[in-house]
Amino acid sequence: MHALKVAYKASIHASTNQTPAILEKGWNPRLTQDSSRKELVEIHPTASSFKGVLEKARNNAVRCMEYSFAYAKEKWDKAHATPDLKVGYFLLLSTTNFNNIKRFKKSQRLL
C-alpha cells in the first residue's frame, strides 16, 4: 500500500498540473525508477525479440478487431436500413402478432 501512495503522490494530476507531494510538502519523493541509470540496464536479446513478437501480435489483433467492427457495422447498417417505400407499393403484412393482442372487456376498461 505504501508503494501505491508514493506512486499516487508522485504523479502529475490534470486539475492542478502538479503532483500532490509538491502541493503538500514542496518536494517530490524519489522513486527507484528515477535513480536507476538507463544506460546500465542490459536487455537480453531473447527478451528483446519476444517484445517484438508481442508487439506484432498486438498490432495484428488491433487490425483484426478494427476489421471486425467495420464488418459488423456494415452488416448491421445494411440489415437496419429504412426501406425506400413509395405510394402505390404493395406490401405484405404478417398478422400473426395482431392475434395475440389482449383486448379489454367492458368491465376492465379504465374509462
PDB file as gemmi writes it, atoms N, CA and C in Angstrom:
CRYST1    1.000    1.000    1.000  90.00  90.00  90.00 P 1                      
ATOM      1  N   MET A   1       0.823  -1.195   0.000  1.00  0.00           N  
ATOM      2  CA  MET A   1       0.000   0.000   0.000  1.00  0.00           C  
ATOM      3  C   MET A   1       0.867   1.260   0.000  1.00  0.00           C  
ATOM      4  N   HIS A   2       2.021   1.165   0.643  1.00  0.00           N  
ATOM      5  CA  HIS A   2       2.891   2.326   0.686  1.00  0.00           C  
ATOM      6  C   HIS A   2       3.372   2.708  -0.714  1.00  0.00           C  
ATOM      7  N   ALA A   3       3.691   1.702  -1.523  1.00  0.00           N  
ATOM      8  CA  ALA A   3       4.152   1.981  -2.885  1.00  0.00           C  
ATOM      9  C   ALA A   3       3.057   2.652  -3.704  1.00  0.00           C  
ATOM     10  N   LEU A   4       1.804   2.264  -3.471  1.00  0.00           N  
ATOM     11  CA  LEU A   4       0.687   2.882  -4.182  1.00  0.00           C  
ATOM     12  C   LEU A   4       0.543   4.347  -3.794  1.00  0.00           C  
ATOM     13  N   LYS A   5       0.698   4.649  -2.505  1.00  0.00           N  
ATOM     14  CA  LYS A   5       0.617   6.036  -2.049  1.00  0.00           C  
ATOM     15  C   LYS A   5       1.715   6.884  -2.679  1.00  0.00           C  
ATOM     16  N   VAL A   6       2.924   6.351  -2.675  1.00  0.00           N  
ATOM     17  CA  VAL A   6       4.050   7.094  -3.235  1.00  0.00           C  
ATOM     18  C   VAL A   6       3.844   7.328  -4.726  1.00  0.00           C  
ATOM     19  N   ALA A   7       3.363   6.306  -5.431  1.00  0.00           N  
ATOM     20  CA  ALA A   7       3.124   6.458  -6.871  1.00  0.00           C  
ATOM     21  C   ALA A   7       2.024   7.478  -7.133  1.00  0.00           C  
ATOM     22  N   TYR A   8       0.978   7.497  -6.296  1.00  0.00           N  
ATOM     23  CA  TYR A   8      -0.113   8.464  -6.468  1.00  0.00           C  
ATOM     24  C   TYR A   8       0.386   9.877  -6.214  1.00  0.00           C  
ATOM     25  N   LYS A   9       1.170  10.049  -5.145  1.00  0.00           N  
ATOM     26  CA  LYS A   9       1.635  11.387  -4.796  1.00  0.00           C  
ATOM     27  C   LYS A   9       2.706  11.903  -5.748  1.00  0.00           C  
ATOM     28  N   ALA A  10       3.355  11.007  -6.483  1.00  0.00           N  
ATOM     29  CA  ALA A  10       4.412  11.430  -7.400  1.00  0.00           C  
ATOM     30  C   ALA A  10       3.908  11.627  -8.823  1.00  0.00           C  
ATOM     31  N   SER A  11       2.622  11.362  -9.075  1.00  0.00           N  
ATOM     32  CA  SER A  11       2.094  11.522 -10.432  1.00  0.00           C  
ATOM     33  C   SER A  11       1.438  12.888 -10.585  1.00  0.00           C  
ATOM     34  N   ILE A  12       1.565  13.452 -11.760  1.00  0.00           N  
ATOM     35  CA  ILE A  12       1.006  14.781 -12.040  1.00  0.00           C  
ATOM     36  C   ILE A  12      -0.488  14.647 -12.295  1.00  0.00           C  
ATOM     37  N   HIS A  13      -1.275  15.488 -11.646  1.00  0.00           N  
ATOM     38  CA  HIS A  13      -2.728  15.452 -11.787  1.00  0.00           C  
ATOM     39  C   HIS A  13      -3.180  16.534 -12.762  1.00  0.00           C  
ATOM     40  N   ALA A  14      -4.225  16.239 -13.513  1.00  0.00           N  
ATOM     41  CA  ALA A  14      -4.682  17.145 -14.569  1.00  0.00           C  
ATOM     42  C   ALA A  14      -5.292  18.425 -14.009  1.00  0.00           C  
ATOM     43  N   SER A  15      -5.906  18.353 -12.836  1.00  0.00           N  
ATOM     44  CA  SER A  15      -6.589  19.535 -12.311  1.00  0.00           C  
ATOM     45  C   SER A  15      -5.612  20.593 -11.809  1.00  0.00           C  
ATOM     46  N   THR A  16      -4.468  20.183 -11.258  1.00  0.00           N  
ATOM     47  CA  THR A  16      -3.514  21.144 -10.706  1.00  0.00           C  
ATOM     48  C   THR A  16      -2.241  21.273 -11.533  1.00  0.00           C  
ATOM     49  N   ASN A  17      -2.003  20.334 -12.441  1.00  0.00           N  
ATOM     50  CA  ASN A  17      -0.769  20.267 -13.230  1.00  0.00           C  
ATOM     51  C   ASN A  17       0.473  20.151 -12.353  1.00  0.00           C  
ATOM     52  N   GLN A  18       0.293  19.647 -11.151  1.00  0.00           N  
ATOM     53  CA  GLN A  18       1.395  19.389 -10.233  1.00  0.00           C  
ATOM     54  C   GLN A  18       1.115  18.094  -9.494  1.00  0.00           C  
ATOM     55  N   THR A  19       2.126  17.622  -8.797  1.00  0.00           N  
ATOM     56  CA  THR A  19       1.939  16.409  -8.006  1.00  0.00           C  
ATOM     57  C   THR A  19       1.410  16.781  -6.630  1.00  0.00           C  
ATOM     58  N   PRO A  20       0.632  15.897  -5.984  1.00  0.00           N  
ATOM     59  CA  PRO A  20       0.169  16.182  -4.627  1.00  0.00           C  
ATOM     60  C   PRO A  20       1.312  16.346  -3.633  1.00  0.00           C  
ATOM     61  N   ALA A  21       2.438  15.662  -3.854  1.00  0.00           N  
ATOM     62  CA  ALA A  21       3.572  15.790  -2.938  1.00  0.00           C  
ATOM     63  C   ALA A  21       4.141  17.204  -2.968  1.00  0.00           C  
ATOM     64  N   ILE A  22       4.200  17.805  -4.147  1.00  0.00           N  
ATOM     65  CA  ILE A  22       4.703  19.188  -4.238  1.00  0.00           C  
ATOM     66  C   ILE A  22       3.731  20.144  -3.560  1.00  0.00           C  
ATOM     67  N   LEU A  23       2.442  19.910  -3.733  1.00  0.00           N  
ATOM     68  CA  LEU A  23       1.455  20.791  -3.110  1.00  0.00           C  
ATOM     69  C   LEU A  23       1.469  20.655  -1.591  1.00  0.00           C  
ATOM     70  N   GLU A  24       1.707  19.446  -1.080  1.00  0.00           N  
ATOM     71  CA  GLU A  24       1.714  19.234   0.370  1.00  0.00           C  
ATOM     72  C   GLU A  24       3.042  19.627   1.010  1.00  0.00           C  
ATOM     73  N   LYS A  25       4.163  19.118   0.436  1.00  0.00           N  
ATOM     74  CA  LYS A  25       5.455  19.245   1.100  1.00  0.00           C  
ATOM     75  C   LYS A  25       6.420  20.178   0.393  1.00  0.00           C  
ATOM     76  N   GLY A  26       6.189  20.393  -0.894  1.00  0.00           N  
ATOM     77  CA  GLY A  26       7.096  21.238  -1.646  1.00  0.00           C  
ATOM     78  C   GLY A  26       8.180  20.468  -2.374  1.00  0.00           C  
ATOM     79  N   TRP A  27       8.200  19.150  -2.294  1.00  0.00           N  
ATOM     80  CA  TRP A  27       9.191  18.324  -2.984  1.00  0.00           C  
ATOM     81  C   TRP A  27       8.576  16.987  -3.349  1.00  0.00           C  
ATOM     82  N   ASN A  28       9.156  16.354  -4.389  1.00  0.00           N  
ATOM     83  CA  ASN A  28       8.700  15.043  -4.836  1.00  0.00           C  
ATOM     84  C   ASN A  28       9.539  13.949  -4.196  1.00  0.00           C  
ATOM     85  N   PRO A  29       8.926  12.846  -3.798  1.00  0.00           N  
ATOM     86  CA  PRO A  29       9.728  11.729  -3.287  1.00  0.00           C  
ATOM     87  C   PRO A  29      10.500  11.074  -4.428  1.00  0.00           C  
ATOM     88  N   ARG A  30      11.660  10.529  -4.105  1.00  0.00           N  
ATOM     89  CA  ARG A  30      12.464   9.853  -5.124  1.00  0.00           C  
ATOM     90  C   ARG A  30      11.951   8.444  -5.312  1.00  0.00           C  
ATOM     91  N   LEU A  31      11.759   8.069  -6.551  1.00  0.00           N  
ATOM     92  CA  LEU A  31      11.340   6.717  -6.876  1.00  0.00           C  
ATOM     93  C   LEU A  31      12.542   5.940  -7.398  1.00  0.00           C  
ATOM     94  N   THR A  32      12.494   4.619  -7.264  1.00  0.00           N  
ATOM     95  CA  THR A  32      13.625   3.799  -7.709  1.00  0.00           C  
ATOM     96  C   THR A  32      13.815   3.881  -9.217  1.00  0.00           C  
ATOM     97  N   GLN A  33      12.743   4.074  -9.954  1.00  0.00           N  
ATOM     98  CA  GLN A  33      12.884   4.158 -11.404  1.00  0.00           C  
ATOM     99  C   GLN A  33      13.581   5.440 -11.815  1.00  0.00           C  
ATOM    100  N   ASP A  34      13.519   6.469 -10.977  1.00  0.00           N  
ATOM    101  CA  ASP A  34      14.214   7.711 -11.293  1.00  0.00           C  
ATOM    102  C   ASP A  34      15.711   7.600 -11.034  1.00  0.00           C  
ATOM    103  N   SER A  35      16.096   6.809 -10.035  1.00  0.00           N  
ATOM    104  CA  SER A  35      17.504   6.731  -9.662  1.00  0.00           C  
ATOM    105  C   SER A  35      18.282   5.694 -10.463  1.00  0.00           C  
ATOM    106  N   SER A  36      17.602   4.754 -11.110  1.00  0.00           N  
ATOM    107  CA  SER A  36      18.328   3.749 -11.892  1.00  0.00           C  
ATOM    108  C   SER A  36      18.781   4.366 -13.212  1.00  0.00           C  
ATOM    109  N   ARG A  37      19.984   4.049 -13.603  1.00  0.00           N  
ATOM    110  CA  ARG A  37      20.544   4.601 -14.832  1.00  0.00           C  
ATOM    111  C   ARG A  37      20.156   3.708 -15.992  1.00  0.00           C  
ATOM    112  N   LYS A  38      19.568   4.299 -16.986  1.00  0.00           N  
ATOM    113  CA  LYS A  38      19.045   3.541 -18.120  1.00  0.00           C  
ATOM    114  C   LYS A  38      20.160   2.924 -18.966  1.00  0.00           C  
ATOM    115  N   GLU A  39      21.312   3.607 -19.042  1.00  0.00           N  
ATOM    116  CA  GLU A  39      22.377   3.078 -19.891  1.00  0.00           C  
ATOM    117  C   GLU A  39      23.060   1.858 -19.276  1.00  0.00           C  
ATOM    118  N   LEU A  40      22.879   1.638 -17.977  1.00  0.00           N  
ATOM    119  CA  LEU A  40      23.487   0.476 -17.335  1.00  0.00           C  
ATOM    120  C   LEU A  40      22.613  -0.771 -17.422  1.00  0.00           C  
ATOM    121  N   VAL A  41      21.357  -0.599 -17.774  1.00  0.00           N  
ATOM    122  CA  VAL A  41      20.448  -1.735 -17.864  1.00  0.00           C  
ATOM    123  C   VAL A  41      20.698  -2.456 -19.178  1.00  0.00           C  
ATOM    124  N   GLU A  42      20.961  -3.760 -19.094  1.00  0.00           N  
ATOM    125  CA  GLU A  42      21.242  -4.553 -20.286  1.00  0.00           C  
ATOM    126  C   GLU A  42      20.054  -5.465 -20.574  1.00  0.00           C  
ATOM    127  N   ILE A  43      19.524  -5.369 -21.775  1.00  0.00           N  
ATOM    128  CA  ILE A  43      18.361  -6.170 -22.162  1.00  0.00           C  
ATOM    129  C   ILE A  43      18.847  -7.383 -22.936  1.00  0.00           C  
ATOM    130  N   HIS A  44      18.373  -8.530 -22.538  1.00  0.00           N  
ATOM    131  CA  HIS A  44      18.766  -9.779 -23.193  1.00  0.00           C  
ATOM    132  C   HIS A  44      18.157  -9.824 -24.597  1.00  0.00           C  
ATOM    133  N   PRO A  45      18.880 -10.345 -25.597  1.00  0.00           N  
ATOM    134  CA  PRO A  45      18.352 -10.388 -26.970  1.00  0.00           C  
ATOM    135  C   PRO A  45      17.071 -11.209 -27.102  1.00  0.00           C  
ATOM    136  N   THR A  46      16.948 -12.272 -26.312  1.00  0.00           N  
ATOM    137  CA  THR A  46      15.726 -13.078 -26.370  1.00  0.00           C  
ATOM    138  C   THR A  46      14.530 -12.276 -25.878  1.00  0.00           C  
ATOM    139  N   ALA A  47      14.738 -11.503 -24.798  1.00  0.00           N  
ATOM    140  CA  ALA A  47      13.657 -10.665 -24.275  1.00  0.00           C  
ATOM    141  C   ALA A  47      13.277  -9.592 -25.284  1.00  0.00           C  
ATOM    142  N   SER A  48      14.272  -9.045 -25.953  1.00  0.00           N  
ATOM    143  CA  SER A  48      14.002  -8.016 -26.959  1.00  0.00           C  
ATOM    144  C   SER A  48      13.215  -8.587 -28.138  1.00  0.00           C  
ATOM    145  N   SER A  49      13.599  -9.788 -28.602  1.00  0.00           N  
ATOM    146  CA  SER A  49      12.867 -10.392 -29.722  1.00  0.00           C  
ATOM    147  C   SER A  49      11.461 -10.804 -29.299  1.00  0.00           C  
ATOM    148  N   PHE A  50      11.306 -11.250 -28.042  1.00  0.00           N  
ATOM    149  CA  PHE A  50       9.974 -11.607 -27.543  1.00  0.00           C  
ATOM    150  C   PHE A  50       9.081 -10.375 -27.481  1.00  0.00           C  
ATOM    151  N   LYS A  51       9.671  -9.244 -27.091  1.00  0.00           N  
ATOM    152  CA  LYS A  51       8.905  -7.993 -27.074  1.00  0.00           C  
ATOM    153  C   LYS A  51       8.437  -7.634 -28.482  1.00  0.00           C  
ATOM    154  N   GLY A  52       9.301  -7.837 -29.474  1.00  0.00           N  
ATOM    155  CA  GLY A  52       8.918  -7.575 -30.861  1.00  0.00           C  
ATOM    156  C   GLY A  52       7.795  -8.478 -31.329  1.00  0.00           C  
ATOM    157  N   VAL A  53       7.856  -9.755 -30.936  1.00  0.00           N  
ATOM    158  CA  VAL A  53       6.789 -10.698 -31.302  1.00  0.00           C  
ATOM    159  C   VAL A  53       5.472 -10.279 -30.660  1.00  0.00           C  
ATOM    160  N   LEU A  54       5.526  -9.869 -29.384  1.00  0.00           N  
ATOM    161  CA  LEU A  54       4.304  -9.427 -28.703  1.00  0.00           C  
ATOM    162  C   LEU A  54       3.723  -8.174 -29.351  1.00  0.00           C  
ATOM    163  N   GLU A  55       4.573  -7.245 -29.759  1.00  0.00           N  
ATOM    164  CA  GLU A  55       4.082  -6.031 -30.424  1.00  0.00           C  
ATOM    165  C   GLU A  55       3.430  -6.356 -31.765  1.00  0.00           C  
ATOM    166  N   LYS A  56       4.039  -7.280 -32.526  1.00  0.00           N  
ATOM    167  CA  LYS A  56       3.438  -7.687 -33.802  1.00  0.00           C  
ATOM    168  C   LYS A  56       2.092  -8.366 -33.585  1.00  0.00           C  
ATOM    169  N   ALA A  57       2.013  -9.219 -32.563  1.00  0.00           N  
ATOM    170  CA  ALA A  57       0.749  -9.902 -32.270  1.00  0.00           C  
ATOM    171  C   ALA A  57      -0.318  -8.906 -31.847  1.00  0.00           C  
ATOM    172  N   ARG A  58       0.075  -7.917 -31.045  1.00  0.00           N  
ATOM    173  CA  ARG A  58      -0.894  -6.910 -30.602  1.00  0.00           C  
ATOM    174  C   ARG A  58      -1.378  -6.069 -31.778  1.00  0.00           C  
ATOM    175  N   ASN A  59      -0.463  -5.657 -32.640  1.00  0.00           N  
ATOM    176  CA  ASN A  59      -0.854  -4.870 -33.815  1.00  0.00           C  
ATOM    177  C   ASN A  59      -1.772  -5.665 -34.733  1.00  0.00           C  
ATOM    178  N   ASN A  60      -1.492  -6.948 -34.894  1.00  0.00           N  
ATOM    179  CA  ASN A  60      -2.352  -7.801 -35.710  1.00  0.00           C  
ATOM    180  C   ASN A  60      -3.734  -7.933 -35.079  1.00  0.00           C  
ATOM    181  N   ALA A  61      -3.779  -8.079 -33.748  1.00  0.00           N  
ATOM    182  CA  ALA A  61      -5.069  -8.186 -33.060  1.00  0.00           C  
ATOM    183  C   ALA A  61      -5.863  -6.891 -33.186  1.00  0.00           C  
ATOM    184  N   VAL A  62      -5.197  -5.759 -33.071  1.00  0.00           N  
ATOM    185  CA  VAL A  62      -5.882  -4.465 -33.217  1.00  0.00           C  
ATOM    186  C   VAL A  62      -6.439  -4.323 -34.628  1.00  0.00           C  
ATOM    187  N   ARG A  63      -5.648  -4.697 -35.626  1.00  0.00           N  
ATOM    188  CA  ARG A  63      -6.104  -4.622 -37.016  1.00  0.00           C  
ATOM    189  C   ARG A  63      -7.300  -5.545 -37.251  1.00  0.00           C  
ATOM    190  N   CYS A  64      -7.254  -6.752 -36.692  1.00  0.00           N  
ATOM    191  CA  CYS A  64      -8.374  -7.691 -36.848  1.00  0.00           C  
ATOM    192  C   CYS A  64      -9.635  -7.176 -36.160  1.00  0.00           C  
ATOM    193  N   MET A  65      -9.478  -6.571 -34.982  1.00  0.00           N  
ATOM    194  CA  MET A  65     -10.639  -6.029 -34.271  1.00  0.00           C  
ATOM    195  C   MET A  65     -11.261  -4.869 -35.050  1.00  0.00           C  
ATOM    196  N   GLU A  66     -10.428  -4.002 -35.607  1.00  0.00           N  
ATOM    197  CA  GLU A  66     -10.960  -2.892 -36.406  1.00  0.00           C  
ATOM    198  C   GLU A  66     -11.715  -3.413 -37.621  1.00  0.00           C  
ATOM    199  N   TYR A  67     -11.163  -4.431 -38.272  1.00  0.00           N  
ATOM    200  CA  TYR A  67     -11.848  -5.027 -39.423  1.00  0.00           C  
ATOM    201  C   TYR A  67     -13.168  -5.660 -38.990  1.00  0.00           C  
ATOM    202  N   SER A  68     -13.155  -6.339 -37.855  1.00  0.00           N  
ATOM    203  CA  SER A  68     -14.365  -6.991 -37.359  1.00  0.00           C  
ATOM    204  C   SER A  68     -15.449  -5.966 -37.028  1.00  0.00           C  
ATOM    205  N   PHE A  69     -15.058  -4.866 -36.379  1.00  0.00           N  
ATOM    206  CA  PHE A  69     -16.036  -3.827 -36.043  1.00  0.00           C  
ATOM    207  C   PHE A  69     -16.613  -3.189 -37.301  1.00  0.00           C  
ATOM    208  N   ALA A  70     -15.758  -2.922 -38.283  1.00  0.00           N  
ATOM    209  CA  ALA A  70     -16.236  -2.324 -39.534  1.00  0.00           C  
ATOM    210  C   ALA A  70     -17.173  -3.280 -40.268  1.00  0.00           C  
ATOM    211  N   TYR A  71     -16.845  -4.567 -40.282  1.00  0.00           N  
ATOM    212  CA  TYR A  71     -17.691  -5.568 -40.939  1.00  0.00           C  
ATOM    213  C   TYR A  71     -19.043  -5.673 -40.236  1.00  0.00           C  
ATOM    214  N   ALA A  72     -19.028  -5.710 -38.894  1.00  0.00           N  
ATOM    215  CA  ALA A  72     -20.281  -5.807 -38.142  1.00  0.00           C  
ATOM    216  C   ALA A  72     -21.132  -4.559 -38.347  1.00  0.00           C  
ATOM    217  N   LYS A  73     -20.502  -3.377 -38.378  1.00  0.00           N  
ATOM    218  CA  LYS A  73     -21.256  -2.141 -38.593  1.00  0.00           C  
ATOM    219  C   LYS A  73     -21.877  -2.119 -39.982  1.00  0.00           C  
ATOM    220  N   GLU A  74     -21.116  -2.559 -40.973  1.00  0.00           N  
ATOM    221  CA  GLU A  74     -21.639  -2.595 -42.341  1.00  0.00           C  
ATOM    222  C   GLU A  74     -22.838  -3.535 -42.438  1.00  0.00           C  
ATOM    223  N   LYS A  75     -22.738  -4.717 -41.842  1.00  0.00           N  
ATOM    224  CA  LYS A  75     -23.845  -5.676 -41.878  1.00  0.00           C  
ATOM    225  C   LYS A  75     -25.052  -5.155 -41.110  1.00  0.00           C  
ATOM    226  N   TRP A  76     -24.827  -4.531 -39.940  1.00  0.00           N  
ATOM    227  CA  TRP A  76     -25.929  -4.014 -39.146  1.00  0.00           C  
ATOM    228  C   TRP A  76     -26.626  -2.882 -39.896  1.00  0.00           C  
ATOM    229  N   ASP A  77     -25.839  -1.968 -40.473  1.00  0.00           N  
ATOM    230  CA  ASP A  77     -26.430  -0.862 -41.227  1.00  0.00           C  
ATOM    231  C   ASP A  77     -27.222  -1.368 -42.425  1.00  0.00           C  
ATOM    232  N   LYS A  78     -26.724  -2.412 -43.074  1.00  0.00           N  
ATOM    233  CA  LYS A  78     -27.420  -2.961 -44.234  1.00  0.00           C  
ATOM    234  C   LYS A  78     -28.733  -3.620 -43.819  1.00  0.00           C  
ATOM    235  N   ALA A  79     -28.739  -4.321 -42.680  1.00  0.00           N  
ATOM    236  CA  ALA A  79     -29.943  -5.016 -42.222  1.00  0.00           C  
ATOM    237  C   ALA A  79     -30.972  -4.059 -41.629  1.00  0.00           C  
ATOM    238  N   HIS A  80     -30.521  -2.924 -41.104  1.00  0.00           N  
ATOM    239  CA  HIS A  80     -31.436  -1.999 -40.445  1.00  0.00           C  
ATOM    240  C   HIS A  80     -31.683  -0.735 -41.259  1.00  0.00           C  
ATOM    241  N   ALA A  81     -31.423  -0.788 -42.532  1.00  0.00           N  
ATOM    242  CA  ALA A  81     -31.676   0.378 -43.383  1.00  0.00           C  
ATOM    243  C   ALA A  81     -33.182   0.578 -43.539  1.00  0.00           C  
ATOM    244  N   THR A  82     -33.593   1.819 -43.585  1.00  0.00           N  
ATOM    245  CA  THR A  82     -35.010   2.104 -43.770  1.00  0.00           C  
ATOM    246  C   THR A  82     -35.391   1.785 -45.208  1.00  0.00           C  
ATOM    247  N   PRO A  83     -36.489   1.091 -45.396  1.00  0.00           N  
ATOM    248  CA  PRO A  83     -36.876   0.726 -46.765  1.00  0.00           C  
ATOM    249  C   PRO A  83     -37.337   1.958 -47.545  1.00  0.00           C  
ATOM    250  N   ASP A  84     -37.080   1.942 -48.807  1.00  0.00           N  
ATOM    251  CA  ASP A  84     -37.465   3.040 -49.688  1.00  0.00           C  
ATOM    252  C   ASP A  84     -38.860   2.735 -50.234  1.00  0.00           C  
ATOM    253  N   LEU A  85     -39.880   3.141 -49.485  1.00  0.00           N  
ATOM    254  CA  LEU A  85     -41.265   2.867 -49.874  1.00  0.00           C  
ATOM    255  C   LEU A  85     -41.877   4.112 -50.498  1.00  0.00           C  
ATOM    256  N   LYS A  86     -42.706   3.883 -51.494  1.00  0.00           N  
ATOM    257  CA  LYS A  86     -43.392   4.986 -52.154  1.00  0.00           C  
ATOM    258  C   LYS A  86     -44.875   4.659 -52.224  1.00  0.00           C  
ATOM    259  N   VAL A  87     -45.664   5.669 -52.457  1.00  0.00           N  
ATOM    260  CA  VAL A  87     -47.107   5.487 -52.562  1.00  0.00           C  
ATOM    261  C   VAL A  87     -47.409   4.607 -53.760  1.00  0.00           C  
ATOM    262  N   GLY A  88     -48.258   3.609 -53.542  1.00  0.00           N  
ATOM    263  CA  GLY A  88     -48.636   2.714 -54.612  1.00  0.00           C  
ATOM    264  C   GLY A  88     -47.958   1.359 -54.534  1.00  0.00           C  
ATOM    265  N   TYR A  89     -46.965   1.218 -53.656  1.00  0.00           N  
ATOM    266  CA  TYR A  89     -46.309  -0.082 -53.499  1.00  0.00           C  
ATOM    267  C   TYR A  89     -47.243  -1.036 -52.769  1.00  0.00           C  
ATOM    268  N   PHE A  90     -47.237  -2.290 -53.151  1.00  0.00           N  
ATOM    269  CA  PHE A  90     -47.995  -3.315 -52.447  1.00  0.00           C  
ATOM    270  C   PHE A  90     -47.087  -3.948 -51.392  1.00  0.00           C  
ATOM    271  N   LEU A  91     -47.627  -4.077 -50.179  1.00  0.00           N  
ATOM    272  CA  LEU A  91     -46.860  -4.636 -49.074  1.00  0.00           C  
ATOM    273  C   LEU A  91     -47.555  -5.864 -48.534  1.00  0.00           C  
ATOM    274  N   LEU A  92     -46.803  -6.804 -48.061  1.00  0.00           N  
ATOM    275  CA  LEU A  92     -47.333  -7.998 -47.426  1.00  0.00           C  
ATOM    276  C   LEU A  92     -47.101  -7.859 -45.926  1.00  0.00           C  
ATOM    277  N   LEU A  93     -48.197  -7.779 -45.169  1.00  0.00           N  
ATOM    278  CA  LEU A  93     -48.100  -7.635 -43.722  1.00  0.00           C  
ATOM    279  C   LEU A  93     -48.465  -8.941 -43.055  1.00  0.00           C  
ATOM    280  N   SER A  94     -47.694  -9.323 -42.074  1.00  0.00           N  
ATOM    281  CA  SER A  94     -47.984 -10.525 -41.303  1.00  0.00           C  
ATOM    282  C   SER A  94     -48.913 -10.146 -40.157  1.00  0.00           C  
ATOM    283  N   THR A  95     -49.990 -10.898 -39.994  1.00  0.00           N  
ATOM    284  CA  THR A  95     -50.963 -10.591 -38.934  1.00  0.00           C  
ATOM    285  C   THR A  95     -50.857 -11.559 -37.767  1.00  0.00           C  
ATOM    286  N   THR A  96     -49.802 -12.340 -37.682  1.00  0.00           N  
ATOM    287  CA  THR A  96     -49.694 -13.300 -36.576  1.00  0.00           C  
ATOM    288  C   THR A  96     -49.577 -12.597 -35.237  1.00  0.00           C  
ATOM    289  N   ASN A  97     -48.919 -11.476 -35.186  1.00  0.00           N  
ATOM    290  CA  ASN A  97     -48.781 -10.764 -33.920  1.00  0.00           C  
ATOM    291  C   ASN A  97     -50.042  -9.980 -33.565  1.00  0.00           C  
ATOM    292  N   PHE A  98     -50.890  -9.687 -34.534  1.00  0.00           N  
ATOM    293  CA  PHE A  98     -52.125  -8.969 -34.240  1.00  0.00           C  
ATOM    294  C   PHE A  98     -53.117  -9.851 -33.496  1.00  0.00           C  
ATOM    295  N   ASN A  99     -53.037 -11.158 -33.657  1.00  0.00           N  
ATOM    296  CA  ASN A  99     -53.959 -12.063 -32.971  1.00  0.00           C  
ATOM    297  C   ASN A  99     -53.629 -12.213 -31.493  1.00  0.00           C  
ATOM    298  N   ASN A 100     -52.440 -11.856 -31.078  1.00  0.00           N  
ATOM    299  CA  ASN A 100     -52.029 -12.024 -29.690  1.00  0.00           C  
ATOM    300  C   ASN A 100     -52.324 -10.809 -28.827  1.00  0.00           C  
ATOM    301  N   ILE A 101     -52.902  -9.776 -29.393  1.00  0.00           N  
ATOM    302  CA  ILE A 101     -53.196  -8.569 -28.631  1.00  0.00           C  
ATOM    303  C   ILE A 101     -54.359  -8.853 -27.696  1.00  0.00           C  
ATOM    304  N   LYS A 102     -54.156  -8.555 -26.411  1.00  0.00           N  
ATOM    305  CA  LYS A 102     -55.230  -8.769 -25.438  1.00  0.00           C  
ATOM    306  C   LYS A 102     -56.196  -7.599 -25.513  1.00  0.00           C  
ATOM    307  N   ARG A 103     -57.452  -7.923 -25.554  1.00  0.00           N  
ATOM    308  CA  ARG A 103     -58.472  -6.884 -25.625  1.00  0.00           C  
ATOM    309  C   ARG A 103     -59.171  -6.790 -24.278  1.00  0.00           C  
ATOM    310  N   PHE A 104     -59.486  -5.552 -23.905  1.00  0.00           N  
ATOM    311  CA  PHE A 104     -60.173  -5.337 -22.637  1.00  0.00           C  
ATOM    312  C   PHE A 104     -61.657  -5.639 -22.782  1.00  0.00           C  
ATOM    313  N   LYS A 105     -62.211  -6.217 -21.758  1.00  0.00           N  
ATOM    314  CA  LYS A 105     -63.663  -6.364 -21.710  1.00  0.00           C  
ATOM    315  C   LYS A 105     -64.235  -5.047 -21.215  1.00  0.00           C  
ATOM    316  N   LYS A 106     -65.541  -4.871 -21.347  1.00  0.00           N  
ATOM    317  CA  LYS A 106     -66.149  -3.609 -20.950  1.00  0.00           C  
ATOM    318  C   LYS A 106     -65.952  -3.347 -19.466  1.00  0.00           C  
ATOM    319  N   SER A 107     -65.914  -4.379 -18.650  1.00  0.00           N  
ATOM    320  CA  SER A 107     -65.750  -4.186 -17.213  1.00  0.00           C  
ATOM    321  C   SER A 107     -64.302  -3.852 -16.841  1.00  0.00           C  
ATOM    322  N   GLN A 108     -63.364  -4.153 -17.710  1.00  0.00           N  
ATOM    323  CA  GLN A 108     -61.961  -3.906 -17.408  1.00  0.00           C  
ATOM    324  C   GLN A 108     -61.462  -2.570 -17.949  1.00  0.00           C  
ATOM    325  N   ARG A 109     -62.235  -1.886 -18.710  1.00  0.00           N  
ATOM    326  CA  ARG A 109     -61.783  -0.626 -19.284  1.00  0.00           C  
ATOM    327  C   ARG A 109     -61.595   0.416 -18.192  1.00  0.00           C  
ATOM    328  N   LEU A 110     -60.680   1.276 -18.415  1.00  0.00           N  
ATOM    329  CA  LEU A 110     -60.373   2.304 -17.431  1.00  0.00           C  
ATOM    330  C   LEU A 110     -61.224   3.555 -17.603  1.00  0.00           C  
ATOM    331  N   LEU A 111     -62.031   3.619 -18.631  1.00  0.00           N  
ATOM    332  CA  LEU A 111     -62.837   4.817 -18.886  1.00  0.00           C  
ATOM    333  C   LEU A 111     -64.020   4.914 -17.998  1.00  0.00           C  
TER     334      LEU A 111                                                      
END                                                                             
